[in-house]
Amino acid sequence: MAIRIFITGGTFDKEYNELNGELFFKDTHLPEMLKLGRSRVPVDIRTLMMIDSLQMTDTDRELIARHCNETEAEKIVITHGTDTMVDSAKKLAELVKGKTIVLTGAMIPYKFGSSDGLFNLGSALAFVQTLPVGVYVAMNGRWFNWDNVWKNKKTGEFEEAR
Amino acid sequence: MAIRIFITGGTFDKEYNELNGELFFKDTHLPEMLKLGRSRVPVDIRTLMMIDSLQMTDTDRELIARHCNETEAEKIVITHGTDTMVDSAKKLAELVKGKTIVLTGAMIPYKFGSSDGLFNLGSALAFVQTLPVGVYVAMNGRWFNWDNVWKNKKTGEFEEAR
Amino acid sequence: MAIRIFITGGTFDKEYNELNGELFFKDTHLPEMLKLGRSRVPVDIRTLMMIDSLQMTDTDRELIARHCNETEAEKIVITHGTDTMVDSAKKLAELVKGKTIVLTGAMIPYKFGSSDGLFNLGSALAFVQTLPVGVYVAMNGRWFNWDNVWKNKKTGEFEEAR
Amino acid sequence: MAIRIFITGGTFDKEYNELNGELFFKDTHLPEMLKLGRSRVPVDIRTLMMIDSLQMTDTDRELIARHCNETEAEKIVITHGTDTMVDSAKKLAELVKGKTIVLTGAMIPYKFGSSDGLFNLGSALAFVQTLPVGVYVAMNGRWFNWDNVWKNKKTGEFEEAR
């Protein structure tokens, strides 16, 4: 069965508005990225929202959880801003059972050339195919259980909680 | 324990010689790619050879196998040209036991901008962390057992053997 | 005699801070860009300031003018933010005589991959070598006299004043 | 009046065939490059041939000259492989009078990301707008008269003849 990919926004999908110098969201770049990676993994992509994760509310998180529960897919990748990725992972662990859910994101927008997004997407798709049921964060080439991860704001890297 | 990465060359690491218009090998781009992916996976990188996989001989494959056996690492990623990646996987399955070995490569050189290499590297590193002992090919976002994969030369994609 | 290149900042040289998602200035990318373009034009590069041109004051413009007057070079390229490039051109026309001065910039930061900066730099260097004494804006592949140009904020393009 | 751009091929427009690892020609990238440069210079683009300049014959050069003579445009840019660019410039100087013709090319294919092509195109378009009637080579940010230039095969750079 195809892997479900839910798009929620985050740095991953931000673009540069050359008229005012600000970052904004237009469309997701996931299909373009999967094509670049020559991915042949069967996926269904659906955009749930396009927001900065600092703007994400509990209502948004419940919406994501509902979509995870309603899809027939048992393996789900969620693209998400890194700032509150851990909060969403916790919420999903609480509300969704019996599925393998992997959240991933990027520190640099895909469109900026020097992005970590393609690397992260490759690893997230691999982790979701191989990890058992549970909710995980996939960043920096590693995977973390939802209850054992935090983002180090000084380095921008994800680490085990202590 | 750190993951061992063995470099053998392949399209992954090819560069364009602007003086004669030919492709050639200089140094591996793996460290640069891992930095771009902000990877925090502990790895030891070692270049065994820098060759086109069409030039790879059985002696070369035995050398790779010996290095796989001699390293203390139990998880090994091998970058490899795609044309004979499946042949090397078979040879390694025969000669190396008790380790998780993932071969990966690229259809487009990393330096050409439009490469699938970063995506493949992300997935290979994820697969080697999660798959059980065995020899695998990681391409197109998927993983294949060494005895159930071939490269479709018409599409450039890896598929299950039939 | 070498062409003088004065750096003043602008979108050209902006970078993305992955820790807070904001754009900022570090070092100029001019030497890297000239290397990419395999430029063999003799140039002396000097950074005067690294600011967004919306922040540029008349004092800043006088400083730029003084440097233009003090250098022995008769041909000068100035990289500049696009928002007030025309204002600076006017000021320089008033304060500097007997030199060929070409202002250029970019709508997208060089580091973002999809930048117009390399194209603009190529054209600015060409215009400064061939245009007579005067102050010019080089954008969109075209050159404009300082007193016959404005930036259309809706399109982000430079046009003849009417 | 619009500037005429004649495409003849060369490294500029080469692409990488990921199935056999060879370089080949498909379509010209000129329109894409002009868009990236946000060029607003009026141009008419016409592809005359798509060949490696080492394959270019005198018949090909006469064809290019005929097109230069037949177009109403007085300013012409020709994209061309670098290996025999100087030979074509000589031939055009002999066969075409009363026009400003600028030949340019690239050492690295545009599609490879690290190309000098965008820089060269920016400078060629600027030179053709400002130089008097004559035949010129525009490379390395510089312009050369057709009878005072050669390509240094060791450095890949264009220099004054001596």
mmCIF file of C-alpha atoms in Angstrom, chain D residues 12-154:
data_model
loop_
_atom_site.group_PDB
_atom_site.id
_atom_site.type_symbol
_atom_site.label_atom_id
_atom_site.label_comp_id
_atom_site.label_asym_id
_atom_site.label_seq_id
_atom_site.Cartn_x
_atom_site.Cartn_y
_atom_site.Cartn_z
ATOM 1 C CA PHE D 12 26.621 25.862 -23.170
ATOM 2 C CA ASP D 13 23.723 23.658 -24.131
ATOM 3 C CA LYS D 14 25.051 20.186 -23.404
ATOM 4 C CA GLU D 15 23.167 17.863 -21.068
ATOM 5 C CA TYR D 16 24.052 14.697 -19.212
ATOM 6 C CA ASN D 17 22.408 11.476 -20.360
ATOM 7 C CA GLU D 18 21.970 9.530 -17.163
ATOM 8 C CA LEU D 19 21.365 6.243 -18.983
ATOM 9 C CA ASN D 20 24.727 6.088 -20.748
ATOM 10 C CA GLY D 21 26.779 8.738 -18.953
ATOM 11 C CA GLU D 22 27.416 10.754 -22.119
ATOM 12 C CA LEU D 23 26.853 14.400 -22.919
ATOM 13 C CA PHE D 24 24.322 15.257 -25.595
ATOM 14 C CA PHE D 25 22.229 18.081 -27.015
ATOM 15 C CA LYS D 26 18.494 18.390 -26.571
ATOM 16 C CA ASP D 27 17.059 21.909 -26.599
ATOM 17 C CA THR D 28 18.785 25.207 -26.008
ATOM 18 C CA HIS D 29 18.655 26.647 -22.488
ATOM 19 C CA LEU D 30 18.879 30.242 -23.671
ATOM 20 C CA PRO D 31 15.265 31.199 -22.932
ATOM 21 C CA GLU D 32 15.549 29.689 -19.429
ATOM 22 C CA MET D 33 18.818 31.541 -18.831
ATOM 23 C CA LEU D 34 17.398 34.864 -19.972
ATOM 24 C CA LYS D 35 14.436 34.320 -17.662
ATOM 25 C CA LEU D 36 16.756 33.530 -14.742
ATOM 26 C CA GLY D 37 18.674 36.737 -15.501
ATOM 27 C CA ARG D 38 15.339 38.615 -15.606
ATOM 28 C CA SER D 39 16.508 39.945 -18.953
ATOM 29 C CA ARG D 40 14.290 42.613 -20.540
ATOM 30 C CA VAL D 41 16.474 43.044 -23.581
ATOM 31 C CA PRO D 42 14.340 42.471 -26.693
ATOM 32 C CA VAL D 43 15.731 39.369 -28.415
ATOM 33 C CA ASP D 44 14.792 36.926 -31.156
ATOM 34 C CA ILE D 45 16.292 33.485 -30.586
ATOM 35 C CA ARG D 46 16.857 31.047 -33.425
ATOM 36 C CA THR D 47 18.605 27.692 -33.294
ATOM 37 C CA LEU D 48 20.748 27.149 -36.406
ATOM 38 C CA MET D 49 22.394 23.909 -35.307
ATOM 39 C CA MET D 50 23.195 22.006 -32.109
ATOM 40 C CA ILE D 51 26.721 20.716 -32.472
ATOM 41 C CA ASP D 52 30.036 20.441 -30.727
ATOM 42 C CA SER D 53 32.236 23.128 -32.270
ATOM 43 C CA LEU D 54 34.934 20.523 -33.025
ATOM 44 C CA GLN D 55 32.422 19.114 -35.540
ATOM 45 C CA MET D 56 31.736 22.465 -37.162
ATOM 46 C CA THR D 57 32.639 22.646 -40.866
ATOM 47 C CA ASP D 58 33.183 25.569 -43.197
ATOM 48 C CA THR D 59 29.767 24.836 -44.649
ATOM 49 C CA ASP D 60 28.279 25.323 -41.203
ATOM 50 C CA ARG D 61 30.155 28.608 -40.815
ATOM 51 C CA GLU D 62 28.887 29.824 -44.179
ATOM 52 C CA LEU D 63 25.365 28.967 -43.090
ATOM 53 C CA ILE D 64 25.810 31.063 -39.930
ATOM 54 C CA ALA D 65 27.218 33.931 -41.993
ATOM 55 C CA ARG D 66 24.275 33.776 -44.382
ATOM 56 C CA HIS D 67 21.848 34.030 -41.473
ATOM 57 C CA CYS D 68 23.790 37.000 -40.096
ATOM 58 C CA ASN D 69 23.551 38.734 -43.460
ATOM 59 C CA GLU D 70 19.894 37.900 -44.001
ATOM 60 C CA THR D 71 18.538 39.029 -40.647
ATOM 61 C CA GLU D 72 17.483 42.655 -40.388
ATOM 62 C CA ALA D 73 19.032 42.824 -36.935
ATOM 63 C CA GLU D 74 22.216 44.860 -36.698
ATOM 64 C CA LYS D 75 23.260 43.356 -33.378
ATOM 65 C CA ILE D 76 23.795 39.604 -33.174
ATOM 66 C CA VAL D 77 24.882 37.245 -30.364
ATOM 67 C CA ILE D 78 26.020 33.741 -31.343
ATOM 68 C CA THR D 79 26.370 30.933 -28.789
ATOM 69 C CA HIS D 80 29.154 28.625 -29.877
ATOM 70 C CA GLY D 81 31.482 25.897 -28.618
ATOM 71 C CA THR D 82 34.729 27.381 -27.369
ATOM 72 C CA ASP D 83 37.119 25.078 -29.243
ATOM 73 C CA THR D 84 36.621 26.665 -32.656
ATOM 74 C CA MET D 85 34.931 29.915 -31.664
ATOM 75 C CA VAL D 86 37.877 31.913 -32.951
ATOM 76 C CA ASP D 87 37.742 30.161 -36.340
ATOM 77 C CA SER D 88 34.088 31.045 -36.715
ATOM 78 C CA ALA D 89 34.755 34.638 -35.686
ATOM 79 C CA LYS D 90 37.363 34.899 -38.478
ATOM 80 C CA LYS D 91 34.986 33.449 -41.038
ATOM 81 C CA LEU D 92 32.192 35.803 -40.003
ATOM 82 C CA ALA D 93 34.505 38.833 -40.142
ATOM 83 C CA GLU D 94 35.266 37.862 -43.723
ATOM 84 C CA LEU D 95 31.681 37.234 -44.837
ATOM 85 C CA VAL D 96 29.542 39.679 -42.833
ATOM 86 C CA LYS D 97 29.924 43.460 -42.887
ATOM 87 C CA GLY D 98 28.213 46.318 -41.084
ATOM 88 C CA LYS D 99 26.950 44.426 -38.037
ATOM 89 C CA THR D 100 27.983 44.010 -34.403
ATOM 90 C CA ILE D 101 28.440 40.280 -33.841
ATOM 91 C CA VAL D 102 29.435 38.831 -30.455
ATOM 92 C CA LEU D 103 30.281 35.140 -30.059
ATOM 93 C CA THR D 104 30.108 33.595 -26.615
ATOM 94 C CA GLY D 105 30.012 30.165 -25.008
ATOM 95 C CA ALA D 106 30.740 28.306 -21.790
ATOM 96 C CA MET D 107 33.340 26.000 -20.318
ATOM 97 C CA ILE D 108 30.762 24.135 -18.205
ATOM 98 C CA PRO D 109 27.245 23.171 -19.351
ATOM 99 C CA TYR D 110 24.536 25.461 -17.988
ATOM 100 C CA LYS D 111 22.683 22.467 -16.555
ATOM 101 C CA PHE D 112 25.630 21.519 -14.333
ATOM 102 C CA GLY D 113 24.992 24.283 -11.843
ATOM 103 C CA SER D 114 28.586 25.524 -11.706
ATOM 104 C CA SER D 115 28.488 26.961 -15.218
ATOM 105 C CA ASP D 116 30.067 30.190 -16.381
ATOM 106 C CA GLY D 117 27.321 30.409 -18.995
ATOM 107 C CA LEU D 118 25.023 32.888 -17.237
ATOM 108 C CA PHE D 119 27.918 35.268 -16.589
ATOM 109 C CA ASN D 120 29.057 35.023 -20.205
ATOM 110 C CA LEU D 121 25.547 35.540 -21.561
ATOM 111 C CA GLY D 122 25.149 38.670 -19.420
ATOM 112 C CA SER D 123 28.412 40.073 -20.700
ATOM 113 C CA ALA D 124 27.764 39.121 -24.345
ATOM 114 C CA LEU D 125 24.379 40.846 -24.334
ATOM 115 C CA ALA D 126 25.964 43.939 -22.804
ATOM 116 C CA PHE D 127 28.856 43.997 -25.271
ATOM 117 C CA VAL D 128 26.585 43.639 -28.298
ATOM 118 C CA GLN D 129 24.590 46.661 -27.140
ATOM 119 C CA THR D 130 27.631 48.877 -26.706
ATOM 120 C CA LEU D 131 30.427 47.818 -29.089
ATOM 121 C CA PRO D 132 30.679 49.338 -32.582
ATOM 122 C CA VAL D 133 30.266 47.358 -35.797
ATOM 123 C CA GLY D 134 32.658 44.385 -35.870
ATOM 124 C CA VAL D 135 33.055 40.743 -34.911
ATOM 125 C CA TYR D 136 34.004 39.945 -31.309
ATOM 126 C CA VAL D 137 34.527 37.089 -28.879
ATOM 127 C CA ALA D 138 33.124 37.636 -25.358
ATOM 128 C CA MET D 139 34.597 35.258 -22.795
ATOM 129 C CA ASN D 140 36.051 35.528 -19.279
ATOM 130 C CA GLY D 141 34.220 38.834 -18.778
ATOM 131 C CA ARG D 142 36.273 40.401 -21.571
ATOM 132 C CA TRP D 143 35.785 41.218 -25.252
ATOM 133 C CA PHE D 144 38.294 40.532 -28.025
ATOM 134 C CA ASN D 145 38.451 41.577 -31.650
ATOM 135 C CA TRP D 146 38.133 38.555 -33.954
ATOM 136 C CA ASP D 147 41.699 39.076 -35.202
ATOM 137 C CA ASN D 148 43.259 39.387 -31.757
ATOM 138 C CA VAL D 149 42.167 36.348 -29.756
ATOM 139 C CA TRP D 150 42.967 32.696 -29.218
ATOM 140 C CA LYS D 151 41.860 30.050 -26.744
ATOM 141 C CA ASN D 152 44.605 28.866 -24.429
ATOM 142 C CA LYS D 153 43.851 25.135 -24.341
ATOM 143 C CA LYS D 154 45.894 24.627 -21.182
#
